[in-house]
Amino acid sequence: MAGLYEKPSETYAKKRPRYPKEWFSMLTGLTAGHQRAWDAGCGSGQAAISMAEHYESVVATDVSERQLRNAIAHPRVRYAHTPEHLSEEELVALVGGEGSLDLIVVATSIHWFDIPLFYAVVNRALKKPGGVLAVWGYNYEIHPFEDALHGQLYAALRPYQDPRTRLAMERYRSLPFPFEPVGFRFLLNVDMEVEMTLEDLAGFVMTGSVVTTAREKGAGAEMEAVVRDVMKRVEGEWGDAPTVPRKLAFKAFMLAGRPKC
């Protein structure tokens, strides 16, 4: 998985949407303590720096060293590399030990994980009672351009899609989640409103894992042609000049829960 984000990592940090502050305020209200948190699969740290506004210390981990080199610095965030060969024991120790964490967040990356291993670490590392795991994601359902992006573009990308990303494309409906619901009973549908220019949106698309996969399979030129066609359609529907930011709504989805007794 790490290789899919190595090459575009410098632009990845700039092209990912920022998560709403309200999400972190909500999650903070669900945890009993506010000392330690873990951002698992942190990428370039978008979630970690927001978690650090509510928790005394945050460990942010990723399998991609290059992503971590381009991560957003924050005095309360400690970034750590997690090679794929790490054992359950090593991961628990790295994030702080047994029963050490108030909150664990996985922002748009759990579909890449060894999920049984990750859940075993979660059950050991979260405080009991009071600790919370929250996972969320988004895909190409971006209002008001769903037809172009989720319809036309996603149909073209599907042949190059890693099977694991289907969890995100299906809005985590089939994601195993063996935790006691907290805050909301089932999958929560949430809008993530962001201001983007047309160039920002194109950058978001071009830094996705599926585009990297297409390039590595020798279909980069074909993929870029598809992206250009889709973005021309979006430009025709943009309304304002392409350089003028407009509000877009990523149709995000979230699960939150506590370890079962």
mmCIF file of C-alpha atoms in Angstrom:
data_model
loop_
_atom_site.group_PDB
_atom_site.id
_atom_site.type_symbol
_atom_site.label_atom_id
_atom_site.label_comp_id
_atom_site.label_asym_id
_atom_site.label_seq_id
_atom_site.Cartn_x
_atom_site.Cartn_y
_atom_site.Cartn_z
ATOM 1 C CA MET A 1 0.000 0.000 0.000
ATOM 2 C CA ALA A 2 2.823 2.415 0.864
ATOM 3 C CA GLY A 3 4.057 2.563 -2.717
ATOM 4 C CA LEU A 4 0.724 3.831 -3.983
ATOM 5 C CA TYR A 5 1.283 7.104 -2.133
ATOM 6 C CA GLU A 6 5.071 7.410 -2.290
ATOM 7 C CA LYS A 7 5.457 9.205 -5.617
ATOM 8 C CA PRO A 8 2.724 11.848 -5.257
ATOM 9 C CA SER A 9 3.361 12.412 -1.549
ATOM 10 C CA GLU A 10 4.654 15.988 -1.923
ATOM 11 C CA THR A 11 1.446 17.116 -3.616
ATOM 12 C CA TYR A 12 -0.782 14.711 -1.681
ATOM 13 C CA ALA A 13 -0.530 16.826 1.482
ATOM 14 C CA LYS A 14 -1.623 19.911 -0.437
ATOM 15 C CA LYS A 15 -4.486 18.287 -2.346
ATOM 16 C CA ARG A 16 -6.316 16.385 0.414
ATOM 17 C CA PRO A 17 -9.363 18.114 1.922
ATOM 18 C CA ARG A 18 -9.157 19.175 5.567
ATOM 19 C CA TYR A 19 -11.510 17.467 7.987
ATOM 20 C CA PRO A 20 -14.091 19.686 9.754
ATOM 21 C CA LYS A 21 -13.138 20.900 13.223
ATOM 22 C CA GLU A 22 -16.621 19.966 14.404
ATOM 23 C CA TRP A 23 -15.856 16.278 13.900
ATOM 24 C CA PHE A 24 -13.003 16.418 16.396
ATOM 25 C CA SER A 25 -15.051 18.379 18.904
ATOM 26 C CA MET A 26 -17.759 15.714 18.664
ATOM 27 C CA LEU A 27 -15.279 12.852 19.148
ATOM 28 C CA THR A 28 -13.623 14.644 22.063
ATOM 29 C CA GLY A 29 -17.000 14.730 23.754
ATOM 30 C CA LEU A 30 -17.281 10.945 23.415
ATOM 31 C CA THR A 31 -14.007 10.071 25.192
ATOM 32 C CA ALA A 32 -13.700 10.049 28.978
ATOM 33 C CA GLY A 33 -10.114 11.345 28.952
ATOM 34 C CA HIS A 34 -8.119 13.677 26.734
ATOM 35 C CA GLN A 35 -4.522 12.686 27.322
ATOM 36 C CA ARG A 36 -3.373 10.466 24.447
ATOM 37 C CA ALA A 37 -4.645 9.767 20.944
ATOM 38 C CA TRP A 38 -3.484 7.808 17.903
ATOM 39 C CA ASP A 39 -3.969 8.713 14.235
ATOM 40 C CA ALA A 40 -3.485 5.386 12.437
ATOM 41 C CA GLY A 41 -2.621 5.592 8.739
ATOM 42 C CA CYS A 42 -2.073 9.314 9.161
ATOM 43 C CA GLY A 43 -0.771 10.122 5.684
ATOM 44 C CA SER A 44 0.435 13.699 5.832
ATOM 45 C CA GLY A 45 -1.231 14.417 9.187
ATOM 46 C CA GLN A 46 -4.509 16.160 8.342
ATOM 47 C CA ALA A 47 -6.378 14.435 11.169
ATOM 48 C CA ALA A 48 -3.452 14.347 13.614
ATOM 49 C CA ILE A 49 -3.043 18.109 13.848
ATOM 50 C CA SER A 50 -6.751 18.561 14.571
ATOM 51 C CA MET A 51 -6.652 15.826 17.223
ATOM 52 C CA ALA A 52 -3.750 17.679 18.847
ATOM 53 C CA GLU A 53 -6.047 20.624 19.540
ATOM 54 C CA HIS A 54 -8.033 18.398 21.930
ATOM 55 C CA TYR A 55 -5.532 15.833 23.293
ATOM 56 C CA GLU A 56 -2.293 16.373 25.173
ATOM 57 C CA SER A 57 -0.279 14.157 22.835
ATOM 58 C CA VAL A 58 -0.929 12.399 19.550
ATOM 59 C CA VAL A 59 1.069 9.610 17.942
ATOM 60 C CA ALA A 60 0.538 9.541 14.183
ATOM 61 C CA THR A 61 1.685 6.472 12.259
ATOM 62 C CA ASP A 62 1.932 5.475 8.630
ATOM 63 C CA VAL A 63 3.495 2.747 6.534
ATOM 64 C CA SER A 64 4.792 5.352 4.045
ATOM 65 C CA GLU A 65 8.023 7.038 5.111
ATOM 66 C CA ARG A 66 7.708 9.560 2.317
ATOM 67 C CA GLN A 67 4.267 10.631 3.463
ATOM 68 C CA LEU A 68 5.657 11.143 6.965
ATOM 69 C CA ARG A 69 8.490 13.308 5.637
ATOM 70 C CA ASN A 70 5.832 15.596 4.144
ATOM 71 C CA ALA A 71 3.588 15.548 7.210
ATOM 72 C CA ILE A 72 2.354 18.734 8.889
ATOM 73 C CA ALA A 73 4.427 19.554 11.970
ATOM 74 C CA HIS A 74 2.725 20.166 15.324
ATOM 75 C CA PRO A 75 4.310 20.326 18.790
ATOM 76 C CA ARG A 76 1.865 17.774 20.216
ATOM 77 C CA VAL A 77 2.157 15.288 17.334
ATOM 78 C CA ARG A 78 4.827 12.579 17.169
ATOM 79 C CA TYR A 79 5.076 10.897 13.769
ATOM 80 C CA ALA A 80 6.268 7.293 13.606
ATOM 81 C CA HIS A 81 6.883 4.873 10.765
ATOM 82 C CA THR A 82 5.086 1.504 10.989
ATOM 83 C CA PRO A 83 6.637 -1.021 8.584
ATOM 84 C CA GLU A 84 4.281 -3.743 7.439
ATOM 85 C CA HIS A 85 6.194 -6.448 9.317
ATOM 86 C CA LEU A 86 5.479 -5.027 12.806
ATOM 87 C CA SER A 87 3.843 -7.489 15.172
ATOM 88 C CA GLU A 88 0.822 -6.850 17.383
ATOM 89 C CA GLU A 89 3.108 -6.536 20.413
ATOM 90 C CA GLU A 90 5.347 -4.029 18.649
ATOM 91 C CA LEU A 91 2.408 -1.915 17.504
ATOM 92 C CA VAL A 92 0.840 -1.812 20.959
ATOM 93 C CA ALA A 93 4.169 -0.702 22.431
ATOM 94 C CA LEU A 94 4.755 1.895 19.722
ATOM 95 C CA VAL A 95 1.418 3.675 20.284
ATOM 96 C CA GLY A 96 1.795 3.811 24.061
ATOM 97 C CA GLY A 97 1.049 0.415 25.533
ATOM 98 C CA GLU A 98 -1.943 -1.383 26.991
ATOM 99 C CA GLY A 99 -4.905 0.802 27.939
ATOM 100 C CA SER A 100 -3.069 4.023 27.115
ATOM 101 C CA LEU A 101 -5.248 5.721 24.491
ATOM 102 C CA ASP A 102 -8.381 7.833 24.796
ATOM 103 C CA LEU A 103 -9.068 8.068 21.071
ATOM 104 C CA ILE A 104 -7.972 6.205 17.946
ATOM 105 C CA VAL A 105 -8.826 7.689 14.554
ATOM 106 C CA VAL A 106 -8.474 6.151 11.108
ATOM 107 C CA ALA A 107 -9.121 8.793 8.466
ATOM 108 C CA THR A 108 -9.770 7.364 5.003
ATOM 109 C CA SER A 109 -7.299 4.499 5.285
ATOM 110 C CA ILE A 110 -8.690 1.520 7.203
ATOM 111 C CA HIS A 111 -9.426 -0.308 3.941
ATOM 112 C CA TRP A 112 -5.646 -0.628 3.454
ATOM 113 C CA PHE A 113 -5.038 -2.206 6.852
ATOM 114 C CA ASP A 114 -4.618 -5.769 8.038
ATOM 115 C CA ILE A 115 -7.973 -5.276 9.750
ATOM 116 C CA PRO A 116 -7.918 -8.214 12.215
ATOM 117 C CA LEU A 117 -4.429 -7.196 13.386
ATOM 118 C CA PHE A 118 -5.448 -3.551 13.710
ATOM 119 C CA TYR A 119 -8.573 -4.376 15.715
ATOM 120 C CA ALA A 120 -6.504 -6.568 18.046
ATOM 121 C CA VAL A 121 -4.209 -3.591 18.693
ATOM 122 C CA VAL A 122 -7.202 -1.272 19.183
ATOM 123 C CA ASN A 123 -8.746 -3.564 21.788
ATOM 124 C CA ARG A 124 -5.509 -3.631 23.743
ATOM 125 C CA ALA A 125 -4.432 0.010 23.397
ATOM 126 C CA LEU A 126 -7.731 1.801 24.113
ATOM 127 C CA LYS A 127 -8.606 2.718 27.686
ATOM 128 C CA LYS A 128 -11.422 0.672 29.164
ATOM 129 C CA PRO A 129 -13.831 2.183 29.881
ATOM 130 C CA GLY A 130 -13.849 5.476 28.023
ATOM 131 C CA GLY A 131 -11.714 4.878 24.918
ATOM 132 C CA VAL A 132 -13.196 5.359 21.447
ATOM 133 C CA LEU A 133 -12.286 4.217 17.925
ATOM 134 C CA ALA A 134 -13.548 6.367 15.025
ATOM 135 C CA VAL A 135 -13.082 5.531 11.354
ATOM 136 C CA TRP A 136 -14.240 7.564 8.419
ATOM 137 C CA GLY A 137 -13.788 7.874 4.703
ATOM 138 C CA TYR A 138 -14.943 9.487 1.496
ATOM 139 C CA ASN A 139 -14.801 8.660 -2.206
ATOM 140 C CA TYR A 140 -15.721 10.345 -5.478
ATOM 141 C CA GLU A 141 -19.225 11.285 -4.345
ATOM 142 C CA ILE A 142 -18.532 15.019 -4.338
ATOM 143 C CA HIS A 143 -21.525 17.354 -4.633
ATOM 144 C CA PRO A 144 -22.487 18.888 -7.033
ATOM 145 C CA PHE A 145 -20.331 16.829 -9.428
ATOM 146 C CA GLU A 146 -21.357 13.298 -8.433
ATOM 147 C CA ASP A 147 -22.378 12.303 -11.972
ATOM 148 C CA ALA A 148 -19.041 13.259 -13.484
ATOM 149 C CA LEU A 149 -16.786 12.074 -10.660
ATOM 150 C CA HIS A 150 -18.545 9.077 -9.118
ATOM 151 C CA GLY A 151 -20.325 8.088 -12.297
ATOM 152 C CA GLN A 152 -18.103 8.690 -15.321
ATOM 153 C CA LEU A 153 -14.687 8.836 -13.606
ATOM 154 C CA TYR A 154 -15.171 5.948 -11.185
ATOM 155 C CA ALA A 155 -16.436 3.710 -14.006
ATOM 156 C CA ALA A 156 -13.206 4.402 -15.910
ATOM 157 C CA LEU A 157 -11.019 3.874 -12.822
ATOM 158 C CA ARG A 158 -12.573 0.567 -11.796
ATOM 159 C CA PRO A 159 -10.261 -1.696 -13.881
ATOM 160 C CA TYR A 160 -7.259 -0.305 -11.977
ATOM 161 C CA GLN A 161 -8.866 -0.330 -8.554
ATOM 162 C CA ASP A 162 -7.185 -2.222 -5.749
ATOM 163 C CA PRO A 163 -9.860 -4.615 -4.385
ATOM 164 C CA ARG A 164 -9.376 -3.183 -0.895
ATOM 165 C CA THR A 165 -10.595 0.259 -1.973
ATOM 166 C CA ARG A 166 -14.040 -1.174 -2.692
ATOM 167 C CA LEU A 167 -14.759 -0.847 1.018
ATOM 168 C CA ALA A 168 -14.451 2.927 0.629
ATOM 169 C CA MET A 169 -16.361 3.009 -2.638
ATOM 170 C CA GLU A 170 -19.172 1.138 -0.853
ATOM 171 C CA ARG A 171 -19.070 3.688 1.978
ATOM 172 C CA TYR A 172 -17.763 1.135 4.541
ATOM 173 C CA ARG A 173 -21.149 -0.627 4.566
ATOM 174 C CA SER A 174 -19.392 -4.013 4.437
ATOM 175 C CA LEU A 175 -16.548 -3.062 6.784
ATOM 176 C CA PRO A 176 -16.437 -5.384 9.823
ATOM 177 C CA PHE A 177 -16.772 -3.208 12.929
ATOM 178 C CA PRO A 178 -16.916 -5.354 16.097
ATOM 179 C CA PHE A 179 -17.294 -2.458 18.535
ATOM 180 C CA GLU A 180 -20.094 -1.104 20.678
ATOM 181 C CA PRO A 181 -21.626 1.907 18.867
ATOM 182 C CA VAL A 182 -21.139 5.247 20.606
ATOM 183 C CA GLY A 183 -22.455 8.697 19.747
ATOM 184 C CA PHE A 184 -24.561 7.381 16.870
ATOM 185 C CA ARG A 185 -25.890 3.876 16.432
ATOM 186 C CA PHE A 186 -24.890 2.969 12.902
ATOM 187 C CA LEU A 187 -22.955 4.401 9.988
ATOM 188 C CA LEU A 188 -23.160 8.188 10.073
ATOM 189 C CA ASN A 189 -23.385 10.048 6.784
ATOM 190 C CA VAL A 190 -21.658 13.412 7.097
ATOM 191 C CA ASP A 191 -20.944 16.184 4.604
ATOM 192 C CA MET A 192 -17.380 17.451 4.490
ATOM 193 C CA GLU A 193 -17.622 20.933 2.998
ATOM 194 C CA VAL A 194 -14.453 22.358 1.483
ATOM 195 C CA GLU A 195 -13.495 25.308 -0.690
ATOM 196 C CA MET A 196 -11.670 24.181 -3.848
ATOM 197 C CA THR A 197 -10.615 25.583 -7.167
ATOM 198 C CA LEU A 198 -10.886 23.417 -10.263
ATOM 199 C CA GLU A 199 -7.116 22.875 -10.063
ATOM 200 C CA ASP A 200 -7.454 21.705 -6.441
ATOM 201 C CA LEU A 201 -10.108 19.191 -7.444
ATOM 202 C CA ALA A 202 -8.000 17.913 -10.348
ATOM 203 C CA GLY A 203 -5.045 17.580 -7.971
ATOM 204 C CA PHE A 204 -7.187 15.558 -5.575
ATOM 205 C CA VAL A 205 -8.108 13.152 -8.368
ATOM 206 C CA MET A 206 -4.556 12.865 -9.722
ATOM 207 C CA THR A 207 -3.039 12.025 -6.319
ATOM 208 C CA GLY A 208 -5.404 9.112 -5.697
ATOM 209 C CA SER A 209 -4.031 5.578 -5.376
ATOM 210 C CA VAL A 210 -5.918 4.278 -8.406
ATOM 211 C CA VAL A 211 -4.231 6.796 -10.734
ATOM 212 C CA THR A 212 -0.834 5.729 -9.399
ATOM 213 C CA THR A 213 -1.769 2.078 -10.003
ATOM 214 C CA ALA A 214 -2.830 2.860 -13.588
ATOM 215 C CA ARG A 215 0.488 4.552 -14.250
ATOM 216 C CA GLU A 216 2.420 1.599 -12.854
ATOM 217 C CA LYS A 217 0.448 -0.726 -15.140
ATOM 218 C CA GLY A 218 1.439 1.343 -18.163
ATOM 219 C CA ALA A 219 -1.955 2.998 -18.563
ATOM 220 C CA GLY A 220 -0.937 6.429 -17.316
ATOM 221 C CA ALA A 221 -1.592 8.240 -20.609
ATOM 222 C CA GLU A 222 -5.001 6.592 -20.985
ATOM 223 C CA MET A 223 -5.906 7.423 -17.394
ATOM 224 C CA GLU A 224 -4.801 11.048 -17.717
ATOM 225 C CA ALA A 225 -6.917 11.388 -20.870
ATOM 226 C CA VAL A 226 -9.964 10.137 -18.961
ATOM 227 C CA VAL A 227 -9.270 12.550 -16.106
ATOM 228 C CA ARG A 228 -8.914 15.448 -18.590
ATOM 229 C CA ASP A 229 -12.258 14.591 -20.199
ATOM 230 C CA VAL A 230 -14.001 14.397 -16.839
ATOM 231 C CA MET A 231 -12.444 17.623 -15.612
ATOM 232 C CA LYS A 232 -13.505 19.410 -18.812
ATOM 233 C CA ARG A 233 -17.057 18.312 -18.046
ATOM 234 C CA VAL A 234 -16.704 19.581 -14.475
ATOM 235 C CA GLU A 235 -15.267 22.866 -15.756
ATOM 236 C CA GLY A 236 -18.344 23.312 -17.948
ATOM 237 C CA GLU A 237 -20.521 22.892 -14.843
ATOM 238 C CA TRP A 238 -18.313 24.955 -12.531
ATOM 239 C CA GLY A 239 -20.260 28.166 -12.929
ATOM 240 C CA ASP A 240 -17.540 30.658 -11.974
ATOM 241 C CA ALA A 241 -14.082 31.009 -13.448
ATOM 242 C CA PRO A 242 -12.055 27.815 -12.743
ATOM 243 C CA THR A 243 -9.651 29.788 -10.581
ATOM 244 C CA VAL A 244 -12.459 30.929 -8.278
ATOM 245 C CA PRO A 245 -12.895 28.558 -5.310
ATOM 246 C CA ARG A 246 -16.337 27.154 -4.789
ATOM 247 C CA LYS A 247 -17.874 25.098 -2.009
ATOM 248 C CA LEU A 248 -17.903 21.351 -2.587
ATOM 249 C CA ALA A 249 -19.372 18.699 -0.309
ATOM 250 C CA PHE A 250 -17.588 15.379 0.012
ATOM 251 C CA LYS A 251 -20.213 12.805 0.998
ATOM 252 C CA ALA A 252 -18.246 11.286 3.871
ATOM 253 C CA PHE A 253 -19.174 8.417 6.214
ATOM 254 C CA MET A 254 -18.128 7.597 9.783
ATOM 255 C CA LEU A 255 -18.282 4.792 12.361
ATOM 256 C CA ALA A 256 -17.432 5.142 16.063
ATOM 257 C CA GLY A 257 -17.392 2.612 18.861
ATOM 258 C CA ARG A 258 -15.903 1.308 22.104
ATOM 259 C CA PRO A 259 -14.371 -2.115 22.786
ATOM 260 C CA LYS A 260 -17.029 -4.625 23.833
ATOM 261 C CA CYS A 261 -16.833 -5.824 27.426
#
